[in-house]
PDB file of N, CA and C in Angstrom:
ATOM      1  N   MET A   1     -34.467  82.319  28.234  1.00  0.00           N
ATOM      2  CA  MET A   1     -34.275  80.884  28.069  1.00  0.00           C
ATOM      3  C   MET A   1     -35.410  80.332  27.211  1.00  0.00           C
ATOM      4  N   GLU A   2     -35.033  79.478  26.257  1.00  0.00           N
ATOM      5  CA  GLU A   2     -36.031  78.849  25.401  1.00  0.00           C
ATOM      6  C   GLU A   2     -36.923  77.915  26.203  1.00  0.00           C
ATOM      7  N   VAL A   3     -38.096  77.647  25.646  1.00  0.00           N
ATOM      8  CA  VAL A   3     -39.000  76.702  26.291  1.00  0.00           C
ATOM      9  C   VAL A   3     -38.357  75.315  26.285  1.00  0.00           C
ATOM     10  N   ASN A   4     -37.764  74.918  25.177  1.00  0.00           N
ATOM     11  CA  ASN A   4     -37.062  73.637  25.048  1.00  0.00           C
ATOM     12  C   ASN A   4     -35.598  73.919  24.726  1.00  0.00           C
ATOM     13  N   PRO A   5     -34.770  74.094  25.733  1.00  0.00           N
ATOM     14  CA  PRO A   5     -33.366  74.424  25.460  1.00  0.00           C
ATOM     15  C   PRO A   5     -32.659  73.269  24.756  1.00  0.00           C
ATOM     16  N   ARG A   6     -31.704  73.619  23.907  1.00  0.00           N
ATOM     17  CA  ARG A   6     -30.888  72.602  23.243  1.00  0.00           C
ATOM     18  C   ARG A   6     -29.898  72.078  24.279  1.00  0.00           C
ATOM     19  N   LEU A   7     -30.004  70.815  24.590  1.00  0.00           N
ATOM     20  CA  LEU A   7     -29.164  70.225  25.621  1.00  0.00           C
ATOM     21  C   LEU A   7     -27.759  69.924  25.127  1.00  0.00           C
ATOM     22  N   THR A   8     -27.464  70.303  23.873  1.00  0.00           N
ATOM     23  CA  THR A   8     -26.110  70.178  23.341  1.00  0.00           C
ATOM     24  C   THR A   8     -25.465  71.549  23.171  1.00  0.00           C
ATOM     25  N   SER A   9     -26.081  72.558  23.694  1.00  0.00           N
ATOM     26  CA  SER A   9     -25.544  73.920  23.628  1.00  0.00           C
ATOM     27  C   SER A   9     -25.015  74.311  25.011  1.00  0.00           C
ATOM     28  N   PRO A  10     -23.691  74.475  25.147  1.00  0.00           N
ATOM     29  CA  PRO A  10     -23.137  74.847  26.459  1.00  0.00           C
ATOM     30  C   PRO A  10     -23.801  76.090  27.049  1.00  0.00           C
ATOM     31  N   LYS A  11     -24.062  77.074  26.214  1.00  0.00           N
ATOM     32  CA  LYS A  11     -24.674  78.307  26.701  1.00  0.00           C
ATOM     33  C   LYS A  11     -26.078  78.036  27.250  1.00  0.00           C
ATOM     34  N   GLU A  12     -26.857  77.261  26.531  1.00  0.00           N
ATOM     35  CA  GLU A  12     -28.222  76.970  26.974  1.00  0.00           C
ATOM     36  C   GLU A  12     -28.237  76.064  28.200  1.00  0.00           C
ATOM     37  N   VAL A  13     -27.294  75.138  28.275  1.00  0.00           N
ATOM     38  CA  VAL A  13     -27.215  74.267  29.454  1.00  0.00           C
ATOM     39  C   VAL A  13     -26.834  75.092  30.677  1.00  0.00           C
ATOM     40  N   ARG A  14     -25.846  75.986  30.539  1.00  0.00           N
ATOM     41  CA  ARG A  14     -25.484  76.866  31.664  1.00  0.00           C
ATOM     42  C   ARG A  14     -26.678  77.707  32.094  1.00  0.00           C
ATOM     43  N   GLY A  15     -27.433  78.225  31.141  1.00  0.00           N
ATOM     44  CA  GLY A  15     -28.612  79.023  31.456  1.00  0.00           C
ATOM     45  C   GLY A  15     -29.672  78.216  32.175  1.00  0.00           C
ATOM     46  N   LEU A  16     -29.889  76.994  31.720  1.00  0.00           N
ATOM     47  CA  LEU A  16     -30.877  76.124  32.355  1.00  0.00           C
ATOM     48  C   LEU A  16     -30.455  75.779  33.782  1.00  0.00           C
ATOM     49  N   LEU A  17     -29.175  75.447  33.969  1.00  0.00           N
ATOM     50  CA  LEU A  17     -28.674  75.140  35.306  1.00  0.00           C
ATOM     51  C   LEU A  17     -28.818  76.341  36.229  1.00  0.00           C
ATOM     52  N   ALA A  18     -28.526  77.531  35.715  1.00  0.00           N
ATOM     53  CA  ALA A  18     -28.679  78.745  36.521  1.00  0.00           C
ATOM     54  C   ALA A  18     -30.146  78.958  36.883  1.00  0.00           C
ATOM     55  N   GLN A  19     -31.021  78.739  35.915  1.00  0.00           N
ATOM     56  CA  GLN A  19     -32.463  78.893  36.151  1.00  0.00           C
ATOM     57  C   GLN A  19     -32.947  77.914  37.219  1.00  0.00           C
ATOM     58  N   LEU A  20     -32.373  76.723  37.230  1.00  0.00           N
ATOM     59  CA  LEU A  20     -32.744  75.705  38.209  1.00  0.00           C
ATOM     60  C   LEU A  20     -32.032  75.907  39.548  1.00  0.00           C
ATOM     61  N   GLY A  21     -31.069  76.840  39.564  1.00  0.00           N
ATOM     62  CA  GLY A  21     -30.311  77.101  40.788  1.00  0.00           C
ATOM     63  C   GLY A  21     -29.340  75.982  41.124  1.00  0.00           C
ATOM     64  N   HIS A  22     -28.783  75.349  40.085  1.00  0.00           N
ATOM     65  CA  HIS A  22     -27.876  74.226  40.305  1.00  0.00           C
ATOM     66  C   HIS A  22     -26.487  74.543  39.775  1.00  0.00           C
ATOM     67  N   ARG A  23     -25.480  74.260  40.593  1.00  0.00           N
ATOM     68  CA  ARG A  23     -24.078  74.354  40.177  1.00  0.00           C
ATOM     69  C   ARG A  23     -23.480  72.966  40.272  1.00  0.00           C
ATOM     70  N   PRO A  24     -23.050  72.401  39.140  1.00  0.00           N
ATOM     71  CA  PRO A  24     -22.474  71.058  39.181  1.00  0.00           C
ATOM     72  C   PRO A  24     -21.214  71.032  40.047  1.00  0.00           C
ATOM     73  N   ASN A  25     -21.043  69.942  40.779  1.00  0.00           N
ATOM     74  CA  ASN A  25     -19.876  69.756  41.618  1.00  0.00           C
ATOM     75  C   ASN A  25     -19.068  68.604  41.027  1.00  0.00           C
ATOM     76  N   LYS A  26     -18.001  68.931  40.316  1.00  0.00           N
ATOM     77  CA  LYS A  26     -17.206  67.886  39.667  1.00  0.00           C
ATOM     78  C   LYS A  26     -16.553  66.967  40.685  1.00  0.00           C
ATOM     79  N   GLY A  27     -16.329  67.470  41.905  1.00  0.00           N
ATOM     80  CA  GLY A  27     -15.799  66.626  42.970  1.00  0.00           C
ATOM     81  C   GLY A  27     -16.729  65.481  43.309  1.00  0.00           C
ATOM     82  N   LEU A  28     -18.013  65.670  43.040  1.00  0.00           N
ATOM     83  CA  LEU A  28     -19.010  64.617  43.255  1.00  0.00           C
ATOM     84  C   LEU A  28     -19.295  63.849  41.966  1.00  0.00           C
ATOM     85  N   GLY A  29     -18.522  64.156  40.924  1.00  0.00           N
ATOM     86  CA  GLY A  29     -18.694  63.467  39.648  1.00  0.00           C
ATOM     87  C   GLY A  29     -19.835  63.996  38.810  1.00  0.00           C
ATOM     88  N   GLN A  30     -20.270  65.211  39.077  1.00  0.00           N
ATOM     89  CA  GLN A  30     -21.380  65.781  38.315  1.00  0.00           C
ATOM     90  C   GLN A  30     -20.847  66.438  37.038  1.00  0.00           C
ATOM     91  N   ASN A  31     -21.063  65.756  35.942  1.00  0.00           N
ATOM     92  CA  ASN A  31     -20.688  66.248  34.623  1.00  0.00           C
ATOM     93  C   ASN A  31     -21.895  66.074  33.718  1.00  0.00           C
ATOM     94  N   PHE A  32     -22.080  66.996  32.799  1.00  0.00           N
ATOM     95  CA  PHE A  32     -23.229  66.930  31.907  1.00  0.00           C
ATOM     96  C   PHE A  32     -22.759  66.666  30.488  1.00  0.00           C
ATOM     97  N   LEU A  33     -23.272  65.591  29.899  1.00  0.00           N
ATOM     98  CA  LEU A  33     -22.916  65.212  28.534  1.00  0.00           C
ATOM     99  C   LEU A  33     -23.681  66.113  27.569  1.00  0.00           C
ATOM    100  N   ILE A  34     -22.944  66.927  26.819  1.00  0.00           N
ATOM    101  CA  ILE A  34     -23.596  67.834  25.876  1.00  0.00           C
ATOM    102  C   ILE A  34     -23.022  67.724  24.468  1.00  0.00           C
ATOM    103  N   ASP A  35     -22.032  66.854  24.267  1.00  0.00           N
ATOM    104  CA  ASP A  35     -21.413  66.696  22.955  1.00  0.00           C
ATOM    105  C   ASP A  35     -22.317  65.823  22.077  1.00  0.00           C
ATOM    106  N   ALA A  36     -22.879  66.415  21.032  1.00  0.00           N
ATOM    107  CA  ALA A  36     -23.820  65.706  20.164  1.00  0.00           C
ATOM    108  C   ALA A  36     -23.178  64.493  19.509  1.00  0.00           C
ATOM    109  N   ASN A  37     -21.891  64.579  19.173  1.00  0.00           N
ATOM    110  CA  ASN A  37     -21.210  63.442  18.547  1.00  0.00           C
ATOM    111  C   ASN A  37     -21.129  62.259  19.508  1.00  0.00           C
ATOM    112  N   ILE A  38     -20.809  62.516  20.767  1.00  0.00           N
ATOM    113  CA  ILE A  38     -20.727  61.446  21.757  1.00  0.00           C
ATOM    114  C   ILE A  38     -22.115  60.863  22.024  1.00  0.00           C
ATOM    115  N   LEU A  39     -23.120  61.725  22.061  1.00  0.00           N
ATOM    116  CA  LEU A  39     -24.495  61.236  22.235  1.00  0.00           C
ATOM    117  C   LEU A  39     -24.870  60.280  21.107  1.00  0.00           C
ATOM    118  N   ASP A  40     -24.510  60.634  19.875  1.00  0.00           N
ATOM    119  CA  ASP A  40     -24.802  59.771  18.726  1.00  0.00           C
ATOM    120  C   ASP A  40     -24.060  58.443  18.837  1.00  0.00           C
ATOM    121  N   ILE A  41     -22.784  58.491  19.244  1.00  0.00           N
ATOM    122  CA  ILE A  41     -21.981  57.274  19.376  1.00  0.00           C
ATOM    123  C   ILE A  41     -22.602  56.333  20.408  1.00  0.00           C
ATOM    124  N   ILE A  42     -22.990  56.886  21.546  1.00  0.00           N
ATOM    125  CA  ILE A  42     -23.588  56.068  22.609  1.00  0.00           C
ATOM    126  C   ILE A  42     -24.915  55.476  22.137  1.00  0.00           C
ATOM    127  N   ALA A  43     -25.758  56.306  21.528  1.00  0.00           N
ATOM    128  CA  ALA A  43     -27.072  55.829  21.062  1.00  0.00           C
ATOM    129  C   ALA A  43     -26.908  54.754  19.992  1.00  0.00           C
ATOM    130  N   ASP A  44     -25.970  54.940  19.077  1.00  0.00           N
ATOM    131  CA  ASP A  44     -25.731  53.939  18.036  1.00  0.00           C
ATOM    132  C   ASP A  44     -25.195  52.639  18.634  1.00  0.00           C
ATOM    133  N   ALA A  45     -24.263  52.755  19.592  1.00  0.00           N
ATOM    134  CA  ALA A  45     -23.669  51.568  20.213  1.00  0.00           C
ATOM    135  C   ALA A  45     -24.706  50.787  21.014  1.00  0.00           C
ATOM    136  N   ALA A  46     -25.673  51.475  21.585  1.00  0.00           N
ATOM    137  CA  ALA A  46     -26.708  50.799  22.373  1.00  0.00           C
ATOM    138  C   ALA A  46     -27.594  49.929  21.484  1.00  0.00           C
ATOM    139  N   ASP A  47     -27.740  50.330  20.224  1.00  0.00           N
ATOM    140  CA  ASP A  47     -28.540  49.570  19.266  1.00  0.00           C
ATOM    141  C   ASP A  47     -29.873  49.130  19.875  1.00  0.00           C
ATOM    142  N   LEU A  48     -30.572  50.072  20.471  1.00  0.00           N
ATOM    143  CA  LEU A  48     -31.836  49.781  21.148  1.00  0.00           C
ATOM    144  C   LEU A  48     -32.939  49.442  20.153  1.00  0.00           C
ATOM    145  N   GLN A  49     -33.728  48.466  20.546  1.00  0.00           N
ATOM    146  CA  GLN A  49     -34.864  48.043  19.743  1.00  0.00           C
ATOM    147  C   GLN A  49     -36.144  48.559  20.402  1.00  0.00           C
ATOM    148  N   PRO A  50     -37.217  48.748  19.627  1.00  0.00           N
ATOM    149  CA  PRO A  50     -38.454  49.324  20.171  1.00  0.00           C
ATOM    150  C   PRO A  50     -39.026  48.578  21.381  1.00  0.00           C
ATOM    151  N   ASP A  51     -38.767  47.278  21.494  1.00  0.00           N
ATOM    152  CA  ASP A  51     -39.340  46.507  22.601  1.00  0.00           C
ATOM    153  C   ASP A  51     -38.418  46.430  23.822  1.00  0.00           C
ATOM    154  N   GLU A  52     -37.267  47.108  23.780  1.00  0.00           N
ATOM    155  CA  GLU A  52     -36.319  47.074  24.886  1.00  0.00           C
ATOM    156  C   GLU A  52     -36.578  48.212  25.866  1.00  0.00           C
ATOM    157  N   HIS A  53     -36.224  47.971  27.126  1.00  0.00           N
ATOM    158  CA  HIS A  53     -36.351  48.978  28.174  1.00  0.00           C
ATOM    159  C   HIS A  53     -34.960  49.433  28.589  1.00  0.00           C
ATOM    160  N   VAL A  54     -34.860  50.684  29.003  1.00  0.00           N
ATOM    161  CA  VAL A  54     -33.572  51.251  29.399  1.00  0.00           C
ATOM    162  C   VAL A  54     -33.729  51.932  30.746  1.00  0.00           C
ATOM    163  N   LEU A  55     -32.749  51.724  31.611  1.00  0.00           N
ATOM    164  CA  LEU A  55     -32.686  52.442  32.879  1.00  0.00           C
ATOM    165  C   LEU A  55     -31.428  53.290  32.822  1.00  0.00           C
ATOM    166  N   GLU A  56     -31.616  54.585  32.797  1.00  0.00           N
ATOM    167  CA  GLU A  56     -30.481  55.504  32.725  1.00  0.00           C
ATOM    168  C   GLU A  56     -30.164  56.005  34.130  1.00  0.00           C
ATOM    169  N   ILE A  57     -28.949  55.750  34.580  1.00  0.00           N
ATOM    170  CA  ILE A  57     -28.514  56.163  35.905  1.00  0.00           C
ATOM    171  C   ILE A  57     -27.887  57.551  35.795  1.00  0.00           C
ATOM    172  N   GLY A  58     -28.339  58.475  36.619  1.00  0.00           N
ATOM    173  CA  GLY A  58     -27.794  59.827  36.601  1.00  0.00           C
ATOM    174  C   GLY A  58     -28.032  60.537  35.280  1.00  0.00           C
ATOM    175  N   PRO A  59     -29.284  60.692  34.868  1.00  0.00           N
ATOM    176  CA  PRO A  59     -29.573  61.252  33.555  1.00  0.00           C
ATOM    177  C   PRO A  59     -29.250  62.731  33.378  1.00  0.00           C
ATOM    178  N   GLY A  60     -28.829  63.390  34.443  1.00  0.00           N
ATOM    179  CA  GLY A  60     -28.505  64.817  34.308  1.00  0.00           C
ATOM    180  C   GLY A  60     -29.699  65.619  33.835  1.00  0.00           C
ATOM    181  N   LEU A  61     -29.523  66.334  32.747  1.00  0.00           N
ATOM    182  CA  LEU A  61     -30.614  67.145  32.195  1.00  0.00           C
ATOM    183  C   LEU A  61     -31.400  66.393  31.129  1.00  0.00           C
ATOM    184  N   GLY A  62     -30.962  65.187  30.793  1.00  0.00           N
ATOM    185  CA  GLY A  62     -31.726  64.352  29.864  1.00  0.00           C
ATOM    186  C   GLY A  62     -31.286  64.379  28.420  1.00  0.00           C
ATOM    187  N   ALA A  63     -30.063  64.810  28.147  1.00  0.00           N
ATOM    188  CA  ALA A  63     -29.597  64.864  26.751  1.00  0.00           C
ATOM    189  C   ALA A  63     -29.574  63.475  26.120  1.00  0.00           C
ATOM    190  N   LEU A  64     -29.048  62.469  26.843  1.00  0.00           N
ATOM    191  CA  LEU A  64     -29.013  61.113  26.302  1.00  0.00           C
ATOM    192  C   LEU A  64     -30.424  60.532  26.269  1.00  0.00           C
ATOM    193  N   THR A  65     -31.209  60.789  27.284  1.00  0.00           N
ATOM    194  CA  THR A  65     -32.598  60.316  27.323  1.00  0.00           C
ATOM    195  C   THR A  65     -33.337  60.820  26.079  1.00  0.00           C
ATOM    196  N   GLU A  66     -33.154  62.085  25.781  1.00  0.00           N
ATOM    197  CA  GLU A  66     -33.809  62.683  24.620  1.00  0.00           C
ATOM    198  C   GLU A  66     -33.324  62.019  23.324  1.00  0.00           C
ATOM    199  N   ARG A  67     -32.034  61.724  23.251  1.00  0.00           N
ATOM    200  CA  ARG A  67     -31.456  61.157  22.034  1.00  0.00           C
ATOM    201  C   ARG A  67     -31.954  59.741  21.801  1.00  0.00           C
ATOM    202  N   ILE A  68     -32.053  58.935  22.880  1.00  0.00           N
ATOM    203  CA  ILE A  68     -32.475  57.541  22.677  1.00  0.00           C
ATOM    204  C   ILE A  68     -33.984  57.435  22.704  1.00  0.00           C
TER     205      ILE A  68
END
């Protein structure tokens, strides 16, 4: 596993989850956003400014956090 896994790579995300000993439970709504195009769309739509604060609920592994 890389030191900084690519959070948009399904293979690397599966490896990281395995390393952490976590299996997502979709019945509990646990889904991980890894599509780079969707991350870009969300980040662009947020139109965040440098002086704004963001509270991300359920950040998962941090793919969106990293993008914004």
